[in-house]
mmCIF file of C-alpha atoms in Angstrom:
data_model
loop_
_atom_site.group_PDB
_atom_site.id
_atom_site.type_symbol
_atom_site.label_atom_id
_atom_site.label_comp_id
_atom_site.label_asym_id
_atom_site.label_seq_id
_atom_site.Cartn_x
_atom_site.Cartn_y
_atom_site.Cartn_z
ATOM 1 C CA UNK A 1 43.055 -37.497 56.965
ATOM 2 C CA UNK A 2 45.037 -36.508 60.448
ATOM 3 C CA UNK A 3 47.844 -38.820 59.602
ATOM 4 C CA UNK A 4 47.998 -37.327 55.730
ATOM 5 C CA UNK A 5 47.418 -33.702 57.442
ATOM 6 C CA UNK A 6 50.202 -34.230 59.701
ATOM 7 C CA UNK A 7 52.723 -35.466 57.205
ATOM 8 C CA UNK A 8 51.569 -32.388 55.048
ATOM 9 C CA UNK A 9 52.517 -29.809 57.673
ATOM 10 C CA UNK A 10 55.314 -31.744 58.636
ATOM 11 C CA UNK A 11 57.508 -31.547 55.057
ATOM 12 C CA UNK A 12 56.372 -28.604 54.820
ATOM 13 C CA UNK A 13 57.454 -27.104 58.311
ATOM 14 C CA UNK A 14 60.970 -28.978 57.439
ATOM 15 C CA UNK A 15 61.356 -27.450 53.942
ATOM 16 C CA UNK A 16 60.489 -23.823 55.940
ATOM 17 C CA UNK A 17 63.236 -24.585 58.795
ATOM 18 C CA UNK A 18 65.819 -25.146 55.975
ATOM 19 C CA UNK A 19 65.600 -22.111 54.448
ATOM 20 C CA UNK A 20 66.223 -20.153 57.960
ATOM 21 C CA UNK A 21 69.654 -20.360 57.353
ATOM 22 C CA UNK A 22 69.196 -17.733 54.460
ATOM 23 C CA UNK A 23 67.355 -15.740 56.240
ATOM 24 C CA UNK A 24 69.226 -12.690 58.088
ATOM 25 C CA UNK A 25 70.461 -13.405 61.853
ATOM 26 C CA UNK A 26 68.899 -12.577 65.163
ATOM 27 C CA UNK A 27 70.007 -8.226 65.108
ATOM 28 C CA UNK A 28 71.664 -7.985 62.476
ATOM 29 C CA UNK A 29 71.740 -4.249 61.575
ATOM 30 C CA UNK A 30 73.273 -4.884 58.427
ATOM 31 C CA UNK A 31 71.307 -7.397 56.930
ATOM 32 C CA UNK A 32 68.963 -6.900 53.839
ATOM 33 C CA UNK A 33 65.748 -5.779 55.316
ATOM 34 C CA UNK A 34 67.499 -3.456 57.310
ATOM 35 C CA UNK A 35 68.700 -1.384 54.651
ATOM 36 C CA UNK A 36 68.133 0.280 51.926
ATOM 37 C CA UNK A 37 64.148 1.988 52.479
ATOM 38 C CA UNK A 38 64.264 1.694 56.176
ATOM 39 C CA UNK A 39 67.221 3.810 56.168
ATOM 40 C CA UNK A 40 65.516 6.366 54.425
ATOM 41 C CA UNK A 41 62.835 6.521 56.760
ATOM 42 C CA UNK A 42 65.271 6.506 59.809
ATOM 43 C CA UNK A 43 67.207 9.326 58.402
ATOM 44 C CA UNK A 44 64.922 11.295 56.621
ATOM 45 C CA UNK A 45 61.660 11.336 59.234
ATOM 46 C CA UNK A 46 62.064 13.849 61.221
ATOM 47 C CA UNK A 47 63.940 16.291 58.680
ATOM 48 C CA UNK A 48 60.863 15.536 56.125
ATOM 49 C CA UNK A 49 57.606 15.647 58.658
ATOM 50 C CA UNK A 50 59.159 16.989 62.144
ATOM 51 C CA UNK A 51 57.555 13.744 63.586
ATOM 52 C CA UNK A 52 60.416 11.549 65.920
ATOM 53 C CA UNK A 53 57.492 8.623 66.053
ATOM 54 C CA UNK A 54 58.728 7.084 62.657
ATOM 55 C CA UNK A 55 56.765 4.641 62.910
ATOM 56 C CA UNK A 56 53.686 7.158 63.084
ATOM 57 C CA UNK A 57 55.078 8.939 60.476
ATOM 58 C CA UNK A 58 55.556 6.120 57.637
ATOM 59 C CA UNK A 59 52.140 4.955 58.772
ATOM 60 C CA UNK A 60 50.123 8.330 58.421
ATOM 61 C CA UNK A 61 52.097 9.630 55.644
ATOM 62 C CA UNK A 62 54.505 7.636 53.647
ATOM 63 C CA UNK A 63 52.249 4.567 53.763
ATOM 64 C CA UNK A 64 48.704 6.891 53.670
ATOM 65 C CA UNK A 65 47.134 5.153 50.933
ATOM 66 C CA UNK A 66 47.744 2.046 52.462
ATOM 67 C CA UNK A 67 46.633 2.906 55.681
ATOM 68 C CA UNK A 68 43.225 4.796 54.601
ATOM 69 C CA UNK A 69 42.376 1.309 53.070
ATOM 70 C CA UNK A 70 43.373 -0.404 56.166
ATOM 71 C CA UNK A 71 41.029 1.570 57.543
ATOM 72 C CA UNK A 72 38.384 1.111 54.500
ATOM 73 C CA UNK A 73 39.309 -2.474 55.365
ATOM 74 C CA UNK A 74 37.940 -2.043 59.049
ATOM 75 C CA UNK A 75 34.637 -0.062 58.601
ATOM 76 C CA UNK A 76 34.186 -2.817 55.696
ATOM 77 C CA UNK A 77 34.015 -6.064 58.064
ATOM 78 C CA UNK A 78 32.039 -3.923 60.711
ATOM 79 C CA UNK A 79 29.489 -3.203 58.002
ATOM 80 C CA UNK A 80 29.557 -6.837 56.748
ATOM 81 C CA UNK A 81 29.285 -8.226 60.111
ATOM 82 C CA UNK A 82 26.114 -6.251 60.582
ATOM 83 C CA UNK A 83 25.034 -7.008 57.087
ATOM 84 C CA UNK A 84 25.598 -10.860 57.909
ATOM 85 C CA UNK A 85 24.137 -11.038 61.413
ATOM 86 C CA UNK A 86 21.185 -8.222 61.315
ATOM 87 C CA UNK A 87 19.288 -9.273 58.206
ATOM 88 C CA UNK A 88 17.369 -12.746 58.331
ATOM 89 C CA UNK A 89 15.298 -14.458 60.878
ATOM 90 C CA UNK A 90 16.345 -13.273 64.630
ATOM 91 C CA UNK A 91 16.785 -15.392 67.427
ATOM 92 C CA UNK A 92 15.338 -14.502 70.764
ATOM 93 C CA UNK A 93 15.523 -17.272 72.358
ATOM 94 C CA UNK A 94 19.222 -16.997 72.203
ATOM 95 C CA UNK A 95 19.760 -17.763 76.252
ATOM 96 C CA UNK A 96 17.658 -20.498 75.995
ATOM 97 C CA UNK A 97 18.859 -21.994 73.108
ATOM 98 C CA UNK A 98 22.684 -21.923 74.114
ATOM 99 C CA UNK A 99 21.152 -23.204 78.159
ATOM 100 C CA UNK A 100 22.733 -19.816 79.579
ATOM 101 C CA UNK A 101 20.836 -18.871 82.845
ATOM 102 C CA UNK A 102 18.455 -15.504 82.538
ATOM 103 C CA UNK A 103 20.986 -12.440 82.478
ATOM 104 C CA UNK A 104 22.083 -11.844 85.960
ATOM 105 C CA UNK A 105 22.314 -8.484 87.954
ATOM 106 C CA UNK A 106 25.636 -6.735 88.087
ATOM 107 C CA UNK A 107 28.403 -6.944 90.584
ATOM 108 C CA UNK A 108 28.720 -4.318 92.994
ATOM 109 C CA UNK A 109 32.235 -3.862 93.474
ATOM 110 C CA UNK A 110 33.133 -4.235 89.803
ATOM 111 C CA UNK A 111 30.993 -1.749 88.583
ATOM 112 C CA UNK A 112 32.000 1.052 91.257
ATOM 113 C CA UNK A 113 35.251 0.067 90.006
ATOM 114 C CA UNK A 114 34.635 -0.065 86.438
ATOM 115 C CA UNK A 115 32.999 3.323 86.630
ATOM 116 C CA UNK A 116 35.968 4.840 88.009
ATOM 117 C CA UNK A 117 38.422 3.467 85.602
ATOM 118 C CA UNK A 118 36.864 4.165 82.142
ATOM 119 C CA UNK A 119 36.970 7.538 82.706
ATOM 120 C CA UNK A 120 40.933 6.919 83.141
ATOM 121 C CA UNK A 121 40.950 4.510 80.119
ATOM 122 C CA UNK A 122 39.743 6.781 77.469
ATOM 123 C CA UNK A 123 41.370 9.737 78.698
ATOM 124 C CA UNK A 124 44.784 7.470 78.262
ATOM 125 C CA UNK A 125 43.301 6.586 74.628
ATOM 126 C CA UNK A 126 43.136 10.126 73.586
ATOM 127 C CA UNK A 127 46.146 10.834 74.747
ATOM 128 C CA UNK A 128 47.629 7.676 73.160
ATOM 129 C CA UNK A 129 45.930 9.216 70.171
ATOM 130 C CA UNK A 130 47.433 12.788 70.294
ATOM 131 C CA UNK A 131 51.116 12.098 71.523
ATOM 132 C CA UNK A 132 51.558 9.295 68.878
ATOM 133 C CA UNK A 133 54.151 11.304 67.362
ATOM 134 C CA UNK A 134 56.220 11.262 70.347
ATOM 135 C CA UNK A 135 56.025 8.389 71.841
ATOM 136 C CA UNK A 136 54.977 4.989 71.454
ATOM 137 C CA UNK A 137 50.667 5.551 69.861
ATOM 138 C CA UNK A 138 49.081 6.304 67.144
ATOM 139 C CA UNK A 139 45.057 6.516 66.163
ATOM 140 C CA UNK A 140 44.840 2.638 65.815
ATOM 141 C CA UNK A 141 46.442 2.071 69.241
ATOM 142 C CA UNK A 142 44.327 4.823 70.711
ATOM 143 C CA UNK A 143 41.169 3.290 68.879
ATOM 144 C CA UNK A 144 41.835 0.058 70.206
ATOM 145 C CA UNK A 145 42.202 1.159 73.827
ATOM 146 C CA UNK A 146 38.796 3.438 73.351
ATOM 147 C CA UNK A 147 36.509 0.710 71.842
ATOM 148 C CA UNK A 148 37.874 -1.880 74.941
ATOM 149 C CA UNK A 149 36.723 0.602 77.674
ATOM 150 C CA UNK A 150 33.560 0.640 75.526
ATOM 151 C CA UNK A 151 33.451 -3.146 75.857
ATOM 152 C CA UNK A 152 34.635 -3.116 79.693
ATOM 153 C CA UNK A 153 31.436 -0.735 80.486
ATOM 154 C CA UNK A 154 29.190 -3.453 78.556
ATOM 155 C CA UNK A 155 31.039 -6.552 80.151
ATOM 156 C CA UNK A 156 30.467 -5.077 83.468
ATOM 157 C CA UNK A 157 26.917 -3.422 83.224
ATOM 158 C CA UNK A 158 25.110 -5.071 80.296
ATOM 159 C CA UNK A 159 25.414 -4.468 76.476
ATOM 160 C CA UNK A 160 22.585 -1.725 76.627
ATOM 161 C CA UNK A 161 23.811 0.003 78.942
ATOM 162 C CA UNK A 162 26.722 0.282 76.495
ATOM 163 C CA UNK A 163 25.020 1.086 73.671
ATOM 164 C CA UNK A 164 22.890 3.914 74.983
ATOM 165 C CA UNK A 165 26.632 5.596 75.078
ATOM 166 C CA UNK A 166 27.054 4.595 71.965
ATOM 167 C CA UNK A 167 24.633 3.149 69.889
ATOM 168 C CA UNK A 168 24.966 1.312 67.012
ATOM 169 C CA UNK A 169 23.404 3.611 64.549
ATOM 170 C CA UNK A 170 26.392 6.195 65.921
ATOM 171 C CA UNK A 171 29.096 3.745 65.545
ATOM 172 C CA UNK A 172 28.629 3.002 61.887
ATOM 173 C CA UNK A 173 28.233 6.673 61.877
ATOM 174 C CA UNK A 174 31.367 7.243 63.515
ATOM 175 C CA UNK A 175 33.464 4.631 61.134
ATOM 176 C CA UNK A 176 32.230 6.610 58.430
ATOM 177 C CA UNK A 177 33.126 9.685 59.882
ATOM 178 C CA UNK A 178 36.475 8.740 60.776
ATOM 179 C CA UNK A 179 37.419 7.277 57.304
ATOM 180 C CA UNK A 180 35.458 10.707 55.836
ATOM 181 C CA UNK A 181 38.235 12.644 57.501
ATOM 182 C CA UNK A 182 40.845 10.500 56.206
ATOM 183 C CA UNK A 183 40.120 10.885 52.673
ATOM 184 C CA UNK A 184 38.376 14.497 53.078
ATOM 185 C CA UNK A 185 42.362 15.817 54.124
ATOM 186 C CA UNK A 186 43.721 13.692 50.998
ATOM 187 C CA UNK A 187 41.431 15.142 49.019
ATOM 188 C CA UNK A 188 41.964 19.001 50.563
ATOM 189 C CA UNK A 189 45.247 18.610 48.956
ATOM 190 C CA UNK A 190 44.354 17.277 45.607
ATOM 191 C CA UNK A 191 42.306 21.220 45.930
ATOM 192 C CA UNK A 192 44.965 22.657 46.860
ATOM 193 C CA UNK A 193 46.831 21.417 44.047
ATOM 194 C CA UNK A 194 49.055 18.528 44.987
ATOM 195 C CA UNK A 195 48.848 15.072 44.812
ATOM 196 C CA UNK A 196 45.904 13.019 47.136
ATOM 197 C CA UNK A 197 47.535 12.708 50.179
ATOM 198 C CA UNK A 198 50.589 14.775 49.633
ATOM 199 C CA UNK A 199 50.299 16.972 53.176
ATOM 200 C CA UNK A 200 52.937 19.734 52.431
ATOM 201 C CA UNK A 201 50.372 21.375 50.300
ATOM 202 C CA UNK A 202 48.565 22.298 53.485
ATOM 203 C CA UNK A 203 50.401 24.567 54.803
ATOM 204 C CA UNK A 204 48.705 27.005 52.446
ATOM 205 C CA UNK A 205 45.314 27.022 54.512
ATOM 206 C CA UNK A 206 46.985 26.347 57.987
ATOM 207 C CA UNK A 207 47.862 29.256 60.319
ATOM 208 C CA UNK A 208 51.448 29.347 60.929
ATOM 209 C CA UNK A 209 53.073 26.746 59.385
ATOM 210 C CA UNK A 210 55.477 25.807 56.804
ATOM 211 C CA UNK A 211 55.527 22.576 54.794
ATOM 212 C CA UNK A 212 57.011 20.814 57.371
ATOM 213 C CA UNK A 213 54.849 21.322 59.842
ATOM 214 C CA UNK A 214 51.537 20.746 57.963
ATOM 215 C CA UNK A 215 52.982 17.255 57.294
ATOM 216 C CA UNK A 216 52.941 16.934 61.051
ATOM 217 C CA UNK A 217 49.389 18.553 61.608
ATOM 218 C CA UNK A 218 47.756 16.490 58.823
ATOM 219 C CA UNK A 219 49.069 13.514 60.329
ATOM 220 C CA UNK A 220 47.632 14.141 63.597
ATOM 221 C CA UNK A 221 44.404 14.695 61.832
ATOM 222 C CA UNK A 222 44.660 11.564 59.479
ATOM 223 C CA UNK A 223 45.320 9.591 63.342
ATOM 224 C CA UNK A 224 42.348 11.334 64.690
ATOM 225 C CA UNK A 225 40.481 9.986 61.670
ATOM 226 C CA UNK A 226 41.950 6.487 62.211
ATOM 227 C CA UNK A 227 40.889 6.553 66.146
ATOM 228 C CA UNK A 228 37.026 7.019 65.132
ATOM 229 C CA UNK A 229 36.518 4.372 62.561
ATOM 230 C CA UNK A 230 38.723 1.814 64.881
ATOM 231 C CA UNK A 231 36.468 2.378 68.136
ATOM 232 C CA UNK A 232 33.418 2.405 66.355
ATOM 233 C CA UNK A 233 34.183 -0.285 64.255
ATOM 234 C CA UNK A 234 35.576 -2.664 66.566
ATOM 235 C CA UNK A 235 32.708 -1.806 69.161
ATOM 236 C CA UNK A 236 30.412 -2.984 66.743
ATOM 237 C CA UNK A 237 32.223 -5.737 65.409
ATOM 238 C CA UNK A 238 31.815 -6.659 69.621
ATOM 239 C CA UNK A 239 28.166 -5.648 70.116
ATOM 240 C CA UNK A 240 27.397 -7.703 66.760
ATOM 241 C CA UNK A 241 29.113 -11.291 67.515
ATOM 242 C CA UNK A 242 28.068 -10.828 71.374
ATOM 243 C CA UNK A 243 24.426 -10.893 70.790
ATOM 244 C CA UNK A 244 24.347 -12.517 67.653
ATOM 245 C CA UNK A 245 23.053 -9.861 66.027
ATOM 246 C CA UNK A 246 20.180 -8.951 67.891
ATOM 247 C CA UNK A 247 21.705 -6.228 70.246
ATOM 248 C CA UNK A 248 19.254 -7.292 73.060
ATOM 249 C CA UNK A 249 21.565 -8.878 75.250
ATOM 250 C CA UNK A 250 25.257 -9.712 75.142
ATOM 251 C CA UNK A 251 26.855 -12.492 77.461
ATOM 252 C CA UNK B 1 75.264 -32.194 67.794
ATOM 253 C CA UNK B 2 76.760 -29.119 68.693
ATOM 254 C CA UNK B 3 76.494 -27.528 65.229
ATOM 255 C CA UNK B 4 72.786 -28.496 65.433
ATOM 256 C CA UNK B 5 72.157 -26.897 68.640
ATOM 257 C CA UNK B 6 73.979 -23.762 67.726
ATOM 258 C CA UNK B 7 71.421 -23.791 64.362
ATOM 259 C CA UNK B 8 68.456 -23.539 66.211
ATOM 260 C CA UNK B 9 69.492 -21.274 68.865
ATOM 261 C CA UNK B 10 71.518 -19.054 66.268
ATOM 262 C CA UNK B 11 68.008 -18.918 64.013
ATOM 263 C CA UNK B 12 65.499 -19.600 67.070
ATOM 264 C CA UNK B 13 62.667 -16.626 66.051
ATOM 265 C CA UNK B 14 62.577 -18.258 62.749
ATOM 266 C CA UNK B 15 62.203 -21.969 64.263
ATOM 267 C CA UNK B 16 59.518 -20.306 66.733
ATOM 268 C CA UNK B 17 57.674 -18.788 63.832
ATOM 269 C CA UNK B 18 57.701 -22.176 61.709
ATOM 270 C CA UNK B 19 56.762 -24.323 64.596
ATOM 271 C CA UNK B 20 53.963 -21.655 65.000
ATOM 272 C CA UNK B 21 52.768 -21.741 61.803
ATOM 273 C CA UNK B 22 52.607 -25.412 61.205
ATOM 274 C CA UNK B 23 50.008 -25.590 64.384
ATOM 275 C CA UNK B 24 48.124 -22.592 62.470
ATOM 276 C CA UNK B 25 47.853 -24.852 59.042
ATOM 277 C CA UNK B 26 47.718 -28.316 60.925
ATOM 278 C CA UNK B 27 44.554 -26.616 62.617
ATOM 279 C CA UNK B 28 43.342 -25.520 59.476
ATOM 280 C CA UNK B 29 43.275 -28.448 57.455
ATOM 281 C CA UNK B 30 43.037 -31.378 59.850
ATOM 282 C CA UNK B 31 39.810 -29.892 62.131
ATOM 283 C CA UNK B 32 36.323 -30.230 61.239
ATOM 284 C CA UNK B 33 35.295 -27.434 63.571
ATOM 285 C CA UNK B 34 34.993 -24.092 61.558
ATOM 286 C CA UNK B 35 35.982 -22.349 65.247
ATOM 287 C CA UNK B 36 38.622 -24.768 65.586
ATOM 288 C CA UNK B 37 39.825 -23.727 62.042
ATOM 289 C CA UNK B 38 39.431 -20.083 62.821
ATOM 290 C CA UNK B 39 41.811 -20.425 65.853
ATOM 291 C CA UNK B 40 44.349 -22.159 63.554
ATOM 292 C CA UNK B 41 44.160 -19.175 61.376
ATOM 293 C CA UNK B 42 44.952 -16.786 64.132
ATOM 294 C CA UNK B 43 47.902 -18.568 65.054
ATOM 295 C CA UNK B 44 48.964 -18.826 61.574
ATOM 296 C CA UNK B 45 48.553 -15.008 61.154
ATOM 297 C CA UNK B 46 50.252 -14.733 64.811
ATOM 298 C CA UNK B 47 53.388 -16.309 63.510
ATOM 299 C CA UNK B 48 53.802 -13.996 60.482
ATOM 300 C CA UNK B 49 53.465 -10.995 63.114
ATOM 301 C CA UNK B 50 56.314 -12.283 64.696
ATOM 302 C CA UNK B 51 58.234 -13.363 61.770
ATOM 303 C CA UNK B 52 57.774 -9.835 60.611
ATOM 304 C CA UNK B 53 58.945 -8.153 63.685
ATOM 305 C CA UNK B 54 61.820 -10.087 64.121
ATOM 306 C CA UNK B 55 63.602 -9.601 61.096
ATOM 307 C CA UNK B 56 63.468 -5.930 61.653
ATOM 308 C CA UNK B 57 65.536 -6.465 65.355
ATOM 309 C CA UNK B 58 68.984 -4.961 65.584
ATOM 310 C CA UNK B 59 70.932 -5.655 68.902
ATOM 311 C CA UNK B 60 71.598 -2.550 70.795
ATOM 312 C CA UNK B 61 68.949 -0.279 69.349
ATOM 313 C CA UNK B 62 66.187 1.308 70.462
ATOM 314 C CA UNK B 63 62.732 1.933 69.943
ATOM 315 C CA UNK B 64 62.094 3.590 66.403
ATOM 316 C CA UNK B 65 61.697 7.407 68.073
ATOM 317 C CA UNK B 66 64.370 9.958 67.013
ATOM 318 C CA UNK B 67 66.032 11.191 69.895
ATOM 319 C CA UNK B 68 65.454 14.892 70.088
ATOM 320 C CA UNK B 69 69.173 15.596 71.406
ATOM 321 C CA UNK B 70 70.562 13.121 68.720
ATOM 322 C CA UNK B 71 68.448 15.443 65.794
ATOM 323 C CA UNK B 72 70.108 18.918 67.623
ATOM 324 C CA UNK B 73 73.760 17.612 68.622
ATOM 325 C CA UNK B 74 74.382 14.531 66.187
ATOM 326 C CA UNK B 75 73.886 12.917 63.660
ATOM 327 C CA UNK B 76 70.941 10.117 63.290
ATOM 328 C CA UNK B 77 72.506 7.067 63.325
ATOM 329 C CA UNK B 78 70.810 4.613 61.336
ATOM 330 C CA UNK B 79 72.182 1.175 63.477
ATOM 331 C CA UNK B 80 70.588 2.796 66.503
ATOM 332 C CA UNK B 81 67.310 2.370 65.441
ATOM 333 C CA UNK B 82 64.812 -1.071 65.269
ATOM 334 C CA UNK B 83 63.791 -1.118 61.498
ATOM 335 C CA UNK B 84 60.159 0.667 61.425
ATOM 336 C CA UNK B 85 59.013 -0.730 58.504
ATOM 337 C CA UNK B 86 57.714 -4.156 59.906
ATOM 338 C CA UNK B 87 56.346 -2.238 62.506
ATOM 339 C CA UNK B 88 54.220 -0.120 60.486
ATOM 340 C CA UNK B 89 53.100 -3.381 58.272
ATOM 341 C CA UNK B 90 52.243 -5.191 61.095
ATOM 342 C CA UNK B 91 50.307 -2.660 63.426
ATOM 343 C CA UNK B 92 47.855 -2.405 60.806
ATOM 344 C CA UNK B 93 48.017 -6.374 60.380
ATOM 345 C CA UNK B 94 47.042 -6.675 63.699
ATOM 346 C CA UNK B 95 43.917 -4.649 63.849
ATOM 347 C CA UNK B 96 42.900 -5.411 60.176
ATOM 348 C CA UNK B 97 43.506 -9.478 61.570
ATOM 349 C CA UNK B 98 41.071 -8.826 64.310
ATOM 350 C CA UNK B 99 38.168 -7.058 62.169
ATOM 351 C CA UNK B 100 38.649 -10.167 59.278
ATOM 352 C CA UNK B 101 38.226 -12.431 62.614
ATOM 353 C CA UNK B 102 35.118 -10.952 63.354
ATOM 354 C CA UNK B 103 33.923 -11.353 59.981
ATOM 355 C CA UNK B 104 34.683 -14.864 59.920
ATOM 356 C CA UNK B 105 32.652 -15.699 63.159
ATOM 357 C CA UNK B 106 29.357 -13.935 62.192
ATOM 358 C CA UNK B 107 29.687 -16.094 58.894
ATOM 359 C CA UNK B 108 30.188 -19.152 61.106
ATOM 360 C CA UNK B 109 26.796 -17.802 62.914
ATOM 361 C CA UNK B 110 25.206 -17.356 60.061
ATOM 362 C CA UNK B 111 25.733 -21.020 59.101
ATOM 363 C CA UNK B 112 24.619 -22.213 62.585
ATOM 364 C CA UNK B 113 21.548 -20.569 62.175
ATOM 365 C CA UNK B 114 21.058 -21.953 58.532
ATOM 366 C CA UNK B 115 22.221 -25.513 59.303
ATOM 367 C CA UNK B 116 22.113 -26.061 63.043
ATOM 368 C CA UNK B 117 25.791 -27.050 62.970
ATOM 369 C CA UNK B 118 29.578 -26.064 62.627
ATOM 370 C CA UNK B 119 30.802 -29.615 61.915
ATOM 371 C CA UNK B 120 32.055 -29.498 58.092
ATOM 372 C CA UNK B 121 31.115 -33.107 57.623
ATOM 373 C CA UNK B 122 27.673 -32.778 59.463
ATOM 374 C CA UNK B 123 27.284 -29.334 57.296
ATOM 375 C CA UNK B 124 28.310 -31.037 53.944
ATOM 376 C CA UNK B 125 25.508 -34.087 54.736
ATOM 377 C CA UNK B 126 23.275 -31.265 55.583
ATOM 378 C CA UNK B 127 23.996 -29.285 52.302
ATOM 379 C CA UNK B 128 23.666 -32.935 50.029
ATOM 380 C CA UNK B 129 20.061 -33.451 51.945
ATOM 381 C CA UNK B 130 18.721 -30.238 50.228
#
């Protein structure tokens, strides 16, 4: 089975490395992937949404049906993760059974530092969340950076201590409110006569802007949207698989 | 032996991501460990990240943020720009890959706890028992 495994992967990693030579070289600017749509987006951006991030702005609102089901995609495996692991019989005798010593006391040091620096981590997270149209961020980076301090304040205290922050009832709450304001600005527009999505229309209902701008606005709200359903969901996706499902106590 | 060499340095992101992605599948296929198999899929979905990101490289370009001076003074210049697009594909790849992950271990847990093992041929011998 290796040997027949082996020789498997092995044509088939040689038929791959033969067709490299069709593929476009190392920074090539003018090769095929490089034009055509991407060009658009590098041109156009700013012009279009007044947002320099393009990447941002593709994500949040060129791509923002695809990215409010990446999103659907998230809070779905957090809710099937605590669908698999919460029904059934529990196990309590989870330390015993996998030989781990009773659940030991905290480190000093690392908590006194750990207390310190979450503070620092989440305020970097929001900000990561806020200024992703400027610079390098966005509501999944931010997201991701919120739900690790979450996990940094359970790794160094224990997982209840973390989840009397947040609990797990709130993070499923969260995830749905998150993906609630995703689709709740789509579907402000759809009211306001345009298509789901289609952020120009907003400018109608926001203060002071033209249909520029409210591109640039809804996208920051779409991001915030993103940012909640990614902590939550990825804290719970943690808490879940950490205690197998019991949220007594993690490692 | 030259014109060899000069192949795989010439194309060396797409020999990385091949080389890559053969661990992934050999992982996949040839382990009996459903964690084992999980890692190989990470690696497999590790080397399409990079494949991804690659392609949209152009030397001497920057990061995909219009210049705020270029959008006053000049004109955007398209070859001064990394391609966004793969970027955009593959930031939500990354965080969708992780969630799926997750998803995958509680099922593996979930067969643990119904079988008592994570060995595919000890789980098949369970599975004919009953």
């Amino acid at each position: 089975m290796k040997v027949f495994a082996f020789c498997l992967v092995f044509v088939t990693g040689v038929m791959l490395v033969m067709t490299a030579q069709d593929f476009p070289a190392w920074g090539d600017a003018h090769s095929a992937p490089n034009q055509y749509l991407s060009t658009y987006y590098i041109q156009h951006t700013y012009r279009d949404t007044a947002v320099p991030n393009i990447v941002t702005a593709v994500l949040a609102d060129y791509r923002g049906f695809d990215t409010m089901f990446e999103t659907s995609v998230i809070f779905c495996a957090g809710l099937g993760i605590a669908a698999i692991l919460s029904f059934g019989p529990r196990n309590p005798k989870r330390r015993k059974r996998l030989g781990l010593p009773p659940s030991a006391e905290g480190d000093l040091i690392i908590q006194t530092t750990t207390r310190l620096l979450i503070p620092v981590t989440q305020l970097f997270a929001l900000y990561v969340i806020a200024h992703g149209h400027h610079s390098p961020g966005g509501g999944f980076q931010g997201g991701v950076i919120l739900a690790a301090s979450f996990i940094l304040l359970s790794l160094a205290y224990d997982l209840n201590m973390a989840l009397s922050r947040l609990s797990d009832r709130l993070a499923l709450l969260w995830g749905n409110g998150g993906l609630l304001i995703y689709a709740g600005i789509g579907l402000i527009c759809v009211a306001l006569g345009a298509h789901f999505l289609e952020y120009s229309a907003l400018h109608a209902i926001l203060p002071a802007t033209d249909s520029v701008m409210a591109r640039s606005h809804a996208m920051l709200g779409v991001e915030i949207g993103v940012g909640f359903t990614v902590m939550s969901m990825l804290f719970s996706i943690y808490t879940q698989l950490v205690s197998l499902g019991s949220l007594e106590d993690g490692l | 032996m030259t014109d060899l060499m000069e192949f795989v340095v010439s194309r060396f992101n797409y020999w990385i991501y091949v080389v890559l992605m053969m661990i992934g599948l050999y992982a996949m296929i040839s382990k009996r460990n459903y964690v084992k198999k999980l890692i190989g899929m990470t690696i497999f979905q590790t080397s399409i990240i990079l494949f991804y990101v690659s392609i949209g490289v152009k030397s001497n370009a920057t990061i995909p943020i219009v210049d705020h001076h270029d959008v006053v003074h000049s004109e955007i210049l398209v070859d001064h720009y990394a391609n966004p697009l793969p970027h955009v594909l593959m930031l939500t790849a990354i965080v969708v890959g992780v969630a799926t992950l997750g998803v995958g271990l509680a099922v593996i847990e979930k067969i643990y706890r119904q079988h008592g093992t994570i060995e595919e041929p000890e789980l098949l011998a369970d599975v004919d028992q009953t």
